[in-house]
Amino acid sequence: MTRKVGVIRDSRYLEHKPGLVHPEAPSRLRSVYRMLDKEFENRLVQIEPKLATLEQLQMAHTPTYIDLIMSTAERDFTPLSSDTFVSAKSYLAAWLAVGAGISGVDALMNREVRSCFSLVRPPGHHALADRAGGFCIFNNIGIAAKYAMEKYGLERILIIDWDIHHGNALQDLFYKDSRVLYFSSHYMGWYPNTGDWDETGEADGAGYTVNVPVPKELEDDDIIHLYQNVLNPIVRKYKPQLIMVAAGFDGNERDPLGRTRLTEMAYRKLTQIVLQVSDTGNGAPLFFSLEGGYDSRALASSVREVLDMLAFNGRRERLANLPTKRAEEMLRKLRRTHSRHRVWT
Ligand SMILES: [Zn+2]
């Protein structure tokens, strides 16, 4: 099987300008793209994002909402919510960010690449069916997952959301659907204040939403132990055909908005865990899509660690499974909450 790593980038993502002092600024991606040029050059497969179709946008959004976003085209400045603003070309960036997910899924399913990182903005995991919020306009990963189900007939997709905010729109979209297992670790005291332990899915989706509210003091060893002990049983039992990562880096210790005590090494090791669970399963392809991360330098170096791990060709040492007090506490609570569903416990 190919080990090739794909990457999706486009200068049009820099044209979304939510305002001079807005944290979700073009400089975030500029810094990531500079890092790519400097450190990866020809090691990655470039994948062109296409524009999503209207039908694809409608997989996660209402026609009225899509019209509203398209109507902001060429207008200097439009507020969509108290924290989400758009400029003249934002509609195009958002539209193309969805298309990146479509292109990424195609490249993965056609086995052109083993993994793919969609380096786009605006982010997507807070974009509800009819409402923008949390700097998000369209639900990039949600639509890519729906597309993978429709086009390739996938029935089991695992979405891992390690952004420090809860991906309320991803949870919403698949809350009653067992074809997507949504796992999120996040701090609950911040936007959007959702994702409590007992939000575990409904109807057919009961047990397929796995939320872990983490403490602000979260350190690298805590999250590594947590992910090892949640993702291994999930992948063993659920057997995902595709693994998607809502890759936000605002848990980084230097992030001005999120900030726990995570360093770049945490993201490297989380990537290693994702690769290992995928390898021990049926080799499910891996799709990463950029979400938050608001310190440009910390963001670029975190993305670097993820890509370097994905592109690393040598034999990887198995990570030691070292329990920490905080992780054990979260795992106990999580297993207690989920044991009745028997989806992965
Ligand atoms: Zn975030």
Tab-separated table of C-alpha atoms and ligand atoms in Angstrom:
chain	number	residue	atom	x	y	z
A	1	MET	CA	0.000	0.000	0.000
A	2	THR	CA	1.235	3.468	-0.820
A	3	ARG	CA	2.632	5.559	2.041
A	4	LYS	CA	2.265	8.774	0.076
A	5	VAL	CA	1.075	11.861	1.933
A	6	GLY	CA	-1.130	14.357	0.136
A	7	VAL	CA	-1.515	17.994	0.986
A	8	ILE	CA	-4.133	20.482	-0.168
A	9	ARG	CA	-3.289	24.171	-0.307
A	10	ASP	CA	-4.430	27.134	-2.353
A	11	SER	CA	-3.696	30.848	-2.192
A	12	ARG	CA	-7.424	31.593	-2.398
A	13	TYR	CA	-7.750	30.488	1.248
A	14	LEU	CA	-5.765	33.610	2.128
A	15	GLU	CA	-8.441	35.835	0.592
A	16	HIS	CA	-10.874	35.268	3.465
A	17	LYS	CA	-10.300	38.366	5.609
A	18	PRO	CA	-12.529	38.492	8.682
A	19	GLY	CA	-11.030	41.780	9.933
A	20	LEU	CA	-7.700	43.251	10.957
A	21	VAL	CA	-7.692	42.077	14.554
A	22	HIS	CA	-9.525	38.809	14.031
A	23	PRO	CA	-7.603	35.753	15.323
A	24	GLU	CA	-8.635	33.553	12.366
A	25	ALA	CA	-6.349	35.579	10.084
A	26	PRO	CA	-4.723	34.771	6.708
A	27	SER	CA	-1.330	34.890	8.464
A	28	ARG	CA	-2.154	31.500	10.032
A	29	LEU	CA	-2.060	29.712	6.697
A	30	ARG	CA	0.685	31.891	5.285
A	31	SER	CA	2.893	30.648	8.069
A	32	VAL	CA	1.895	27.013	7.418
A	33	TYR	CA	2.519	27.340	3.661
A	34	ARG	CA	5.939	28.925	4.290
A	35	MET	CA	6.821	25.990	6.505
A	36	LEU	CA	5.682	23.549	3.773
A	37	ASP	CA	7.922	25.203	1.174
A	38	LYS	CA	10.878	25.235	3.479
A	39	GLU	CA	10.656	21.810	5.050
A	40	PHE	CA	8.776	19.487	2.750
A	41	GLU	CA	9.340	20.661	-0.809
A	42	ASN	CA	8.843	17.509	-2.885
A	43	ARG	CA	8.041	15.059	-0.137
A	44	LEU	CA	4.287	15.586	-0.396
A	45	VAL	CA	1.750	14.987	-3.159
A	46	GLN	CA	-0.042	18.208	-4.072
A	47	ILE	CA	-3.789	17.733	-4.461
A	48	GLU	CA	-5.858	20.439	-6.142
A	49	PRO	CA	-9.062	21.433	-4.333
A	50	LYS	CA	-12.121	21.633	-6.550
A	51	LEU	CA	-15.231	23.682	-5.947
A	52	ALA	CA	-17.945	21.714	-4.183
A	53	THR	CA	-21.273	21.369	-5.968
A	54	LEU	CA	-24.484	22.839	-4.606
A	55	GLU	CA	-25.721	19.320	-3.818
A	56	GLN	CA	-22.601	18.703	-1.788
A	57	LEU	CA	-23.039	21.909	0.231
A	58	GLN	CA	-26.606	20.824	0.887
A	59	MET	CA	-25.371	17.634	2.541
A	60	ALA	CA	-24.822	19.762	5.657
A	61	HIS	CA	-26.535	23.106	5.057
A	62	THR	CA	-29.950	24.505	4.212
A	63	PRO	CA	-30.475	26.150	0.800
A	64	THR	CA	-31.368	29.458	2.505
A	65	TYR	CA	-28.101	29.466	4.438
A	66	ILE	CA	-26.061	28.637	1.323
A	67	ASP	CA	-27.789	31.522	-0.509
A	68	LEU	CA	-26.931	33.838	2.360
A	69	ILE	CA	-23.232	32.950	2.165
A	70	MET	CA	-23.146	33.310	-1.634
A	71	SER	CA	-24.884	36.702	-1.348
A	72	THR	CA	-21.886	38.065	0.572
A	73	ALA	CA	-19.761	37.725	-2.590
A	74	GLU	CA	-17.930	40.926	-3.497
A	75	ARG	CA	-19.283	42.783	-0.461
A	76	ASP	CA	-16.500	44.298	1.599
A	77	PHE	CA	-17.651	43.154	4.992
A	78	THR	CA	-20.611	41.149	6.295
A	79	PRO	CA	-21.067	39.970	9.882
A	80	LEU	CA	-22.530	36.440	10.026
A	81	SER	CA	-22.540	36.102	13.806
A	82	SER	CA	-20.999	37.834	16.806
A	83	ASP	CA	-17.602	36.273	16.074
A	84	THR	CA	-17.707	35.307	12.387
A	85	PHE	CA	-17.283	37.923	9.654
A	86	VAL	CA	-16.728	37.693	5.935
A	87	SER	CA	-15.048	39.771	3.253
A	88	ALA	CA	-15.563	39.921	-0.527
A	89	LYS	CA	-13.858	36.611	-1.328
A	90	SER	CA	-14.702	34.667	1.823
A	91	TYR	CA	-17.555	32.820	0.129
A	92	LEU	CA	-15.050	31.433	-2.374
A	93	ALA	CA	-12.552	30.370	0.287
A	94	ALA	CA	-15.313	28.648	2.286
A	95	TRP	CA	-16.698	26.964	-0.807
A	96	LEU	CA	-13.227	25.790	-1.807
A	97	ALA	CA	-12.526	24.561	1.742
A	98	VAL	CA	-15.440	22.143	1.298
A	99	GLY	CA	-14.077	21.174	-2.124
A	100	ALA	CA	-10.739	20.323	-0.506
A	101	GLY	CA	-12.525	17.660	1.517
A	102	ILE	CA	-14.109	16.237	-1.633
A	103	SER	CA	-10.764	16.178	-3.472
A	104	GLY	CA	-9.048	14.665	-0.438
A	105	VAL	CA	-11.602	11.864	-0.084
A	106	ASP	CA	-11.312	11.069	-3.814
A	107	ALA	CA	-7.504	10.889	-3.633
A	108	LEU	CA	-7.680	8.626	-0.580
A	109	MET	CA	-10.386	6.327	-1.885
A	110	ASN	CA	-8.601	5.989	-5.228
A	111	ARG	CA	-5.461	5.041	-3.273
A	112	GLU	CA	-3.410	7.873	-4.762
A	113	VAL	CA	-2.279	8.699	-1.230
A	114	ARG	CA	-2.367	6.919	2.135
A	115	SER	CA	-3.087	10.102	4.094
A	116	CYS	CA	-3.990	13.657	3.218
A	117	PHE	CA	-3.914	16.974	5.081
A	118	SER	CA	-6.313	19.672	3.925
A	119	LEU	CA	-4.669	22.957	4.906
A	120	VAL	CA	-7.581	25.321	4.494
A	121	ARG	CA	-9.474	28.143	6.086
A	122	PRO	CA	-12.097	29.049	7.175
A	123	PRO	CA	-12.379	26.117	9.587
A	124	GLY	CA	-15.615	24.130	9.714
A	125	HIS	CA	-16.483	22.167	12.839
A	126	HIS	CA	-18.745	24.875	14.315
A	127	ALA	CA	-20.703	25.585	11.087
A	128	LEU	CA	-24.259	24.440	11.761
A	129	ALA	CA	-26.868	23.625	9.110
A	130	ASP	CA	-28.224	27.169	9.027
A	131	ARG	CA	-25.765	29.200	11.064
A	132	ALA	CA	-22.146	30.352	10.955
A	133	GLY	CA	-20.224	30.574	14.219
A	134	GLY	CA	-16.884	30.062	15.908
A	135	PHE	CA	-15.120	31.438	12.778
A	136	CYS	CA	-16.647	28.599	10.682
A	137	ILE	CA	-18.808	28.974	7.566
A	138	PHE	CA	-19.319	25.530	6.007
A	139	ASN	CA	-18.914	22.147	7.701
A	140	ASN	CA	-15.842	21.023	5.741
A	141	ILE	CA	-15.294	17.615	7.346
A	142	GLY	CA	-19.003	16.876	7.786
A	143	ILE	CA	-19.598	17.282	4.067
A	144	ALA	CA	-16.506	15.238	3.177
A	145	ALA	CA	-17.788	12.401	5.387
A	146	LYS	CA	-21.260	12.537	3.815
A	147	TYR	CA	-19.679	12.553	0.382
A	148	ALA	CA	-17.571	9.487	1.264
A	149	MET	CA	-20.750	7.660	2.336
A	150	GLU	CA	-22.675	8.639	-0.763
A	151	LYS	CA	-19.994	8.257	-3.437
A	152	TYR	CA	-18.069	5.293	-2.025
A	153	GLY	CA	-20.785	3.623	0.039
A	154	LEU	CA	-18.817	3.833	3.289
A	155	GLU	CA	-20.724	2.729	6.374
A	156	ARG	CA	-18.236	3.357	9.167
A	157	ILE	CA	-16.288	6.612	9.408
A	158	LEU	CA	-14.393	7.639	12.522
A	159	ILE	CA	-14.015	11.380	13.103
A	160	ILE	CA	-11.441	12.376	15.706
A	161	ASP	CA	-11.665	16.018	16.831
A	162	TRP	CA	-8.634	17.170	18.803
A	163	ASP	CA	-9.314	20.906	18.462
A	164	ILE	CA	-9.614	22.309	21.998
A	165	HIS	CA	-13.181	23.468	21.240
A	166	HIS	CA	-16.049	21.042	20.849
A	167	GLY	CA	-17.075	20.429	17.225
A	168	ASN	CA	-20.763	21.068	17.814
A	169	ALA	CA	-21.625	21.038	14.097
A	170	LEU	CA	-19.944	17.680	13.511
A	171	GLN	CA	-21.751	16.260	16.517
A	172	ASP	CA	-25.070	17.694	15.313
A	173	LEU	CA	-24.760	16.372	11.778
A	174	PHE	CA	-24.179	12.770	12.864
A	175	TYR	CA	-25.894	12.627	16.254
A	176	LYS	CA	-28.444	10.057	15.104
A	177	ASP	CA	-26.211	8.278	12.618
A	178	SER	CA	-24.131	5.174	13.420
A	179	ARG	CA	-22.255	5.497	10.127
A	180	VAL	CA	-20.072	8.124	11.777
A	181	LEU	CA	-18.472	7.698	15.177
A	182	TYR	CA	-17.547	11.159	16.448
A	183	PHE	CA	-14.874	11.360	19.154
A	184	SER	CA	-13.946	14.758	20.562
A	185	SER	CA	-11.666	15.921	23.367
A	186	HIS	CA	-12.203	19.563	24.315
A	187	TYR	CA	-12.356	22.062	27.148
A	188	MET	CA	-15.987	22.726	27.982
A	189	GLY	CA	-15.728	26.148	29.573
A	190	TRP	CA	-15.266	27.863	26.223
A	191	TYR	CA	-17.276	28.273	23.032
A	192	PRO	CA	-19.570	26.536	22.107
A	193	ASN	CA	-20.108	25.113	25.623
A	194	THR	CA	-21.372	21.782	24.311
A	195	GLY	CA	-19.920	18.267	24.348
A	196	ASP	CA	-20.648	17.047	27.865
A	197	TRP	CA	-19.990	13.426	28.862
A	198	ASP	CA	-23.627	12.428	28.577
A	199	GLU	CA	-24.026	13.707	25.002
A	200	THR	CA	-23.557	10.262	23.467
A	201	GLY	CA	-25.863	10.243	20.413
A	202	GLU	CA	-29.489	9.349	19.844
A	203	ALA	CA	-31.620	6.760	18.017
A	204	ASP	CA	-29.414	4.788	15.589
A	205	GLY	CA	-26.522	6.972	16.680
A	206	ALA	CA	-26.799	6.155	20.401
A	207	GLY	CA	-23.293	5.510	21.696
A	208	TYR	CA	-21.627	6.790	18.517
A	209	THR	CA	-20.827	10.248	19.907
A	210	VAL	CA	-17.935	10.114	22.353
A	211	ASN	CA	-17.203	13.347	24.221
A	212	VAL	CA	-14.331	13.887	26.613
A	213	PRO	CA	-14.264	17.265	28.353
A	214	VAL	CA	-10.628	17.782	29.350
A	215	PRO	CA	-9.172	19.962	32.115
A	216	LYS	CA	-7.276	23.135	31.238
A	217	GLU	CA	-4.190	21.642	32.898
A	218	LEU	CA	-4.084	18.930	30.225
A	219	GLU	CA	-0.506	17.894	29.417
A	220	ASP	CA	1.050	15.869	26.594
A	221	ASP	CA	1.182	12.602	28.573
A	222	ASP	CA	-2.474	12.946	29.590
A	223	ILE	CA	-3.826	13.293	26.078
A	224	ILE	CA	-1.507	10.597	24.711
A	225	HIS	CA	-2.673	8.080	27.312
A	226	LEU	CA	-6.293	9.095	26.784
A	227	TYR	CA	-6.126	8.683	23.001
A	228	GLN	CA	-4.316	5.342	23.172
A	229	ASN	CA	-6.941	3.922	25.451
A	230	VAL	CA	-9.947	5.292	23.605
A	231	LEU	CA	-8.865	4.936	19.987
A	232	ASN	CA	-7.552	1.391	20.227
A	233	PRO	CA	-10.840	-0.166	21.427
A	234	ILE	CA	-12.881	2.081	19.118
A	235	VAL	CA	-10.960	1.000	16.033
A	236	ARG	CA	-10.908	-2.642	17.102
A	237	LYS	CA	-14.661	-2.776	17.514
A	238	TYR	CA	-15.963	-0.185	15.049
A	239	LYS	CA	-13.536	-1.037	12.218
A	240	PRO	CA	-13.664	2.357	10.466
A	241	GLN	CA	-13.248	2.407	6.685
A	242	LEU	CA	-12.018	6.005	6.789
A	243	ILE	CA	-10.518	8.032	9.644
A	244	MET	CA	-10.929	11.804	9.593
A	245	VAL	CA	-9.242	14.229	11.974
A	246	ALA	CA	-10.606	17.670	12.818
A	247	ALA	CA	-7.088	18.921	13.369
A	248	GLY	CA	-7.183	22.071	15.460
A	249	PHE	CA	-4.042	23.127	17.276
A	250	ASP	CA	-5.457	25.628	19.748
A	251	GLY	CA	-4.677	23.336	22.687
A	252	ASN	CA	-1.046	24.393	22.204
A	253	GLU	CA	0.467	26.065	25.257
A	254	ARG	CA	1.211	29.194	23.204
A	255	ASP	CA	-2.265	29.583	21.696
A	256	PRO	CA	-3.905	32.917	22.570
A	257	LEU	CA	-7.472	31.528	22.493
A	258	GLY	CA	-7.435	27.918	23.583
A	259	ARG	CA	-4.280	27.029	25.397
A	260	THR	CA	-3.877	24.028	27.625
A	261	ARG	CA	-0.364	22.721	28.336
A	262	LEU	CA	0.086	20.770	25.121
A	263	THR	CA	3.253	21.102	23.060
A	264	GLU	CA	3.893	20.285	19.404
A	265	MET	CA	5.069	16.835	20.479
A	266	ALA	CA	1.554	15.946	21.614
A	267	TYR	CA	0.255	16.413	18.068
A	268	ARG	CA	3.120	14.356	16.689
A	269	LYS	CA	2.303	11.494	19.035
A	270	LEU	CA	-1.436	11.733	18.503
A	271	THR	CA	-0.687	11.357	14.798
A	272	GLN	CA	1.424	8.315	15.570
A	273	ILE	CA	-1.491	6.804	17.514
A	274	VAL	CA	-3.882	7.521	14.645
A	275	LEU	CA	-1.450	5.867	12.200
A	276	GLN	CA	-0.996	2.856	14.446
A	277	VAL	CA	-4.678	2.243	15.017
A	278	SER	CA	-5.251	2.575	11.301
A	279	ASP	CA	-2.450	0.099	10.557
A	280	THR	CA	-3.660	-2.453	13.066
A	281	GLY	CA	-7.198	-2.103	11.734
A	282	ASN	CA	-7.767	-2.533	8.027
A	283	GLY	CA	-5.469	0.300	6.986
A	284	ALA	CA	-8.235	2.897	6.856
A	285	PRO	CA	-7.157	5.970	4.874
A	286	LEU	CA	-6.499	9.121	6.915
A	287	PHE	CA	-7.905	12.559	6.175
A	288	PHE	CA	-6.838	15.554	8.269
A	289	SER	CA	-8.498	18.942	7.949
A	290	LEU	CA	-7.257	22.095	9.626
A	291	GLU	CA	-9.555	23.632	12.240
A	292	GLY	CA	-8.295	26.084	14.915
A	293	GLY	CA	-4.824	27.194	16.033
A	294	TYR	CA	-4.256	30.927	16.468
A	295	ASP	CA	-0.567	31.379	17.173
A	296	SER	CA	0.850	31.265	13.650
A	297	ARG	CA	4.245	29.902	14.641
A	298	ALA	CA	2.887	27.281	17.029
A	299	LEU	CA	0.376	26.313	14.356
A	300	ALA	CA	3.010	25.874	11.648
A	301	SER	CA	5.284	23.836	13.879
A	302	SER	CA	2.385	21.642	15.048
A	303	VAL	CA	1.321	20.956	11.448
A	304	ARG	CA	4.964	20.200	10.678
A	305	GLU	CA	5.032	17.506	13.366
A	306	VAL	CA	1.863	15.891	12.011
A	307	LEU	CA	3.135	15.841	8.422
A	308	ASP	CA	6.579	14.685	9.428
A	309	MET	CA	5.049	11.748	11.302
A	310	LEU	CA	2.778	10.905	8.372
A	311	ALA	CA	5.621	11.099	5.860
A	312	PHE	CA	8.128	9.286	8.063
A	313	ASN	CA	9.162	6.123	6.298
A	314	GLY	CA	11.146	4.323	8.966
A	315	ARG	CA	9.842	1.867	11.505
A	316	ARG	CA	7.982	3.645	14.272
A	317	GLU	CA	8.620	2.726	17.880
A	318	ARG	CA	5.420	1.710	19.604
A	319	LEU	CA	4.451	4.360	22.120
A	320	ALA	CA	4.615	3.283	25.734
A	321	ASN	CA	1.223	3.209	27.434
A	322	LEU	CA	1.979	5.300	30.512
A	323	PRO	CA	-1.015	6.111	32.674
A	324	THR	CA	-1.405	9.561	34.202
A	325	LYS	CA	-3.774	10.439	37.010
A	326	ARG	CA	-5.744	12.904	34.901
A	327	ALA	CA	-6.093	10.502	31.970
A	328	GLU	CA	-7.144	7.594	34.177
A	329	GLU	CA	-9.828	9.751	35.732
A	330	MET	CA	-11.192	10.763	32.326
A	331	LEU	CA	-11.101	7.157	31.107
A	332	ARG	CA	-12.995	5.906	34.157
A	333	LYS	CA	-15.704	8.484	33.637
A	334	LEU	CA	-15.879	7.828	29.919
A	335	ARG	CA	-16.169	4.054	30.262
A	336	ARG	CA	-18.835	4.445	32.924
A	337	THR	CA	-20.856	6.697	30.611
A	338	HIS	CA	-20.496	4.489	27.535
A	339	SER	CA	-20.619	0.958	28.956
A	340	ARG	CA	-24.381	0.634	28.443
A	341	HIS	CA	-24.106	1.312	24.699
A	342	ARG	CA	-21.489	-1.393	24.091
A	343	VAL	CA	-20.367	0.351	20.918
A	344	TRP	CA	-16.691	0.289	21.832
A	345	THR	CA	-16.454	-0.482	25.558
B	1	ZN	ZN	-10.812	25.589	18.294
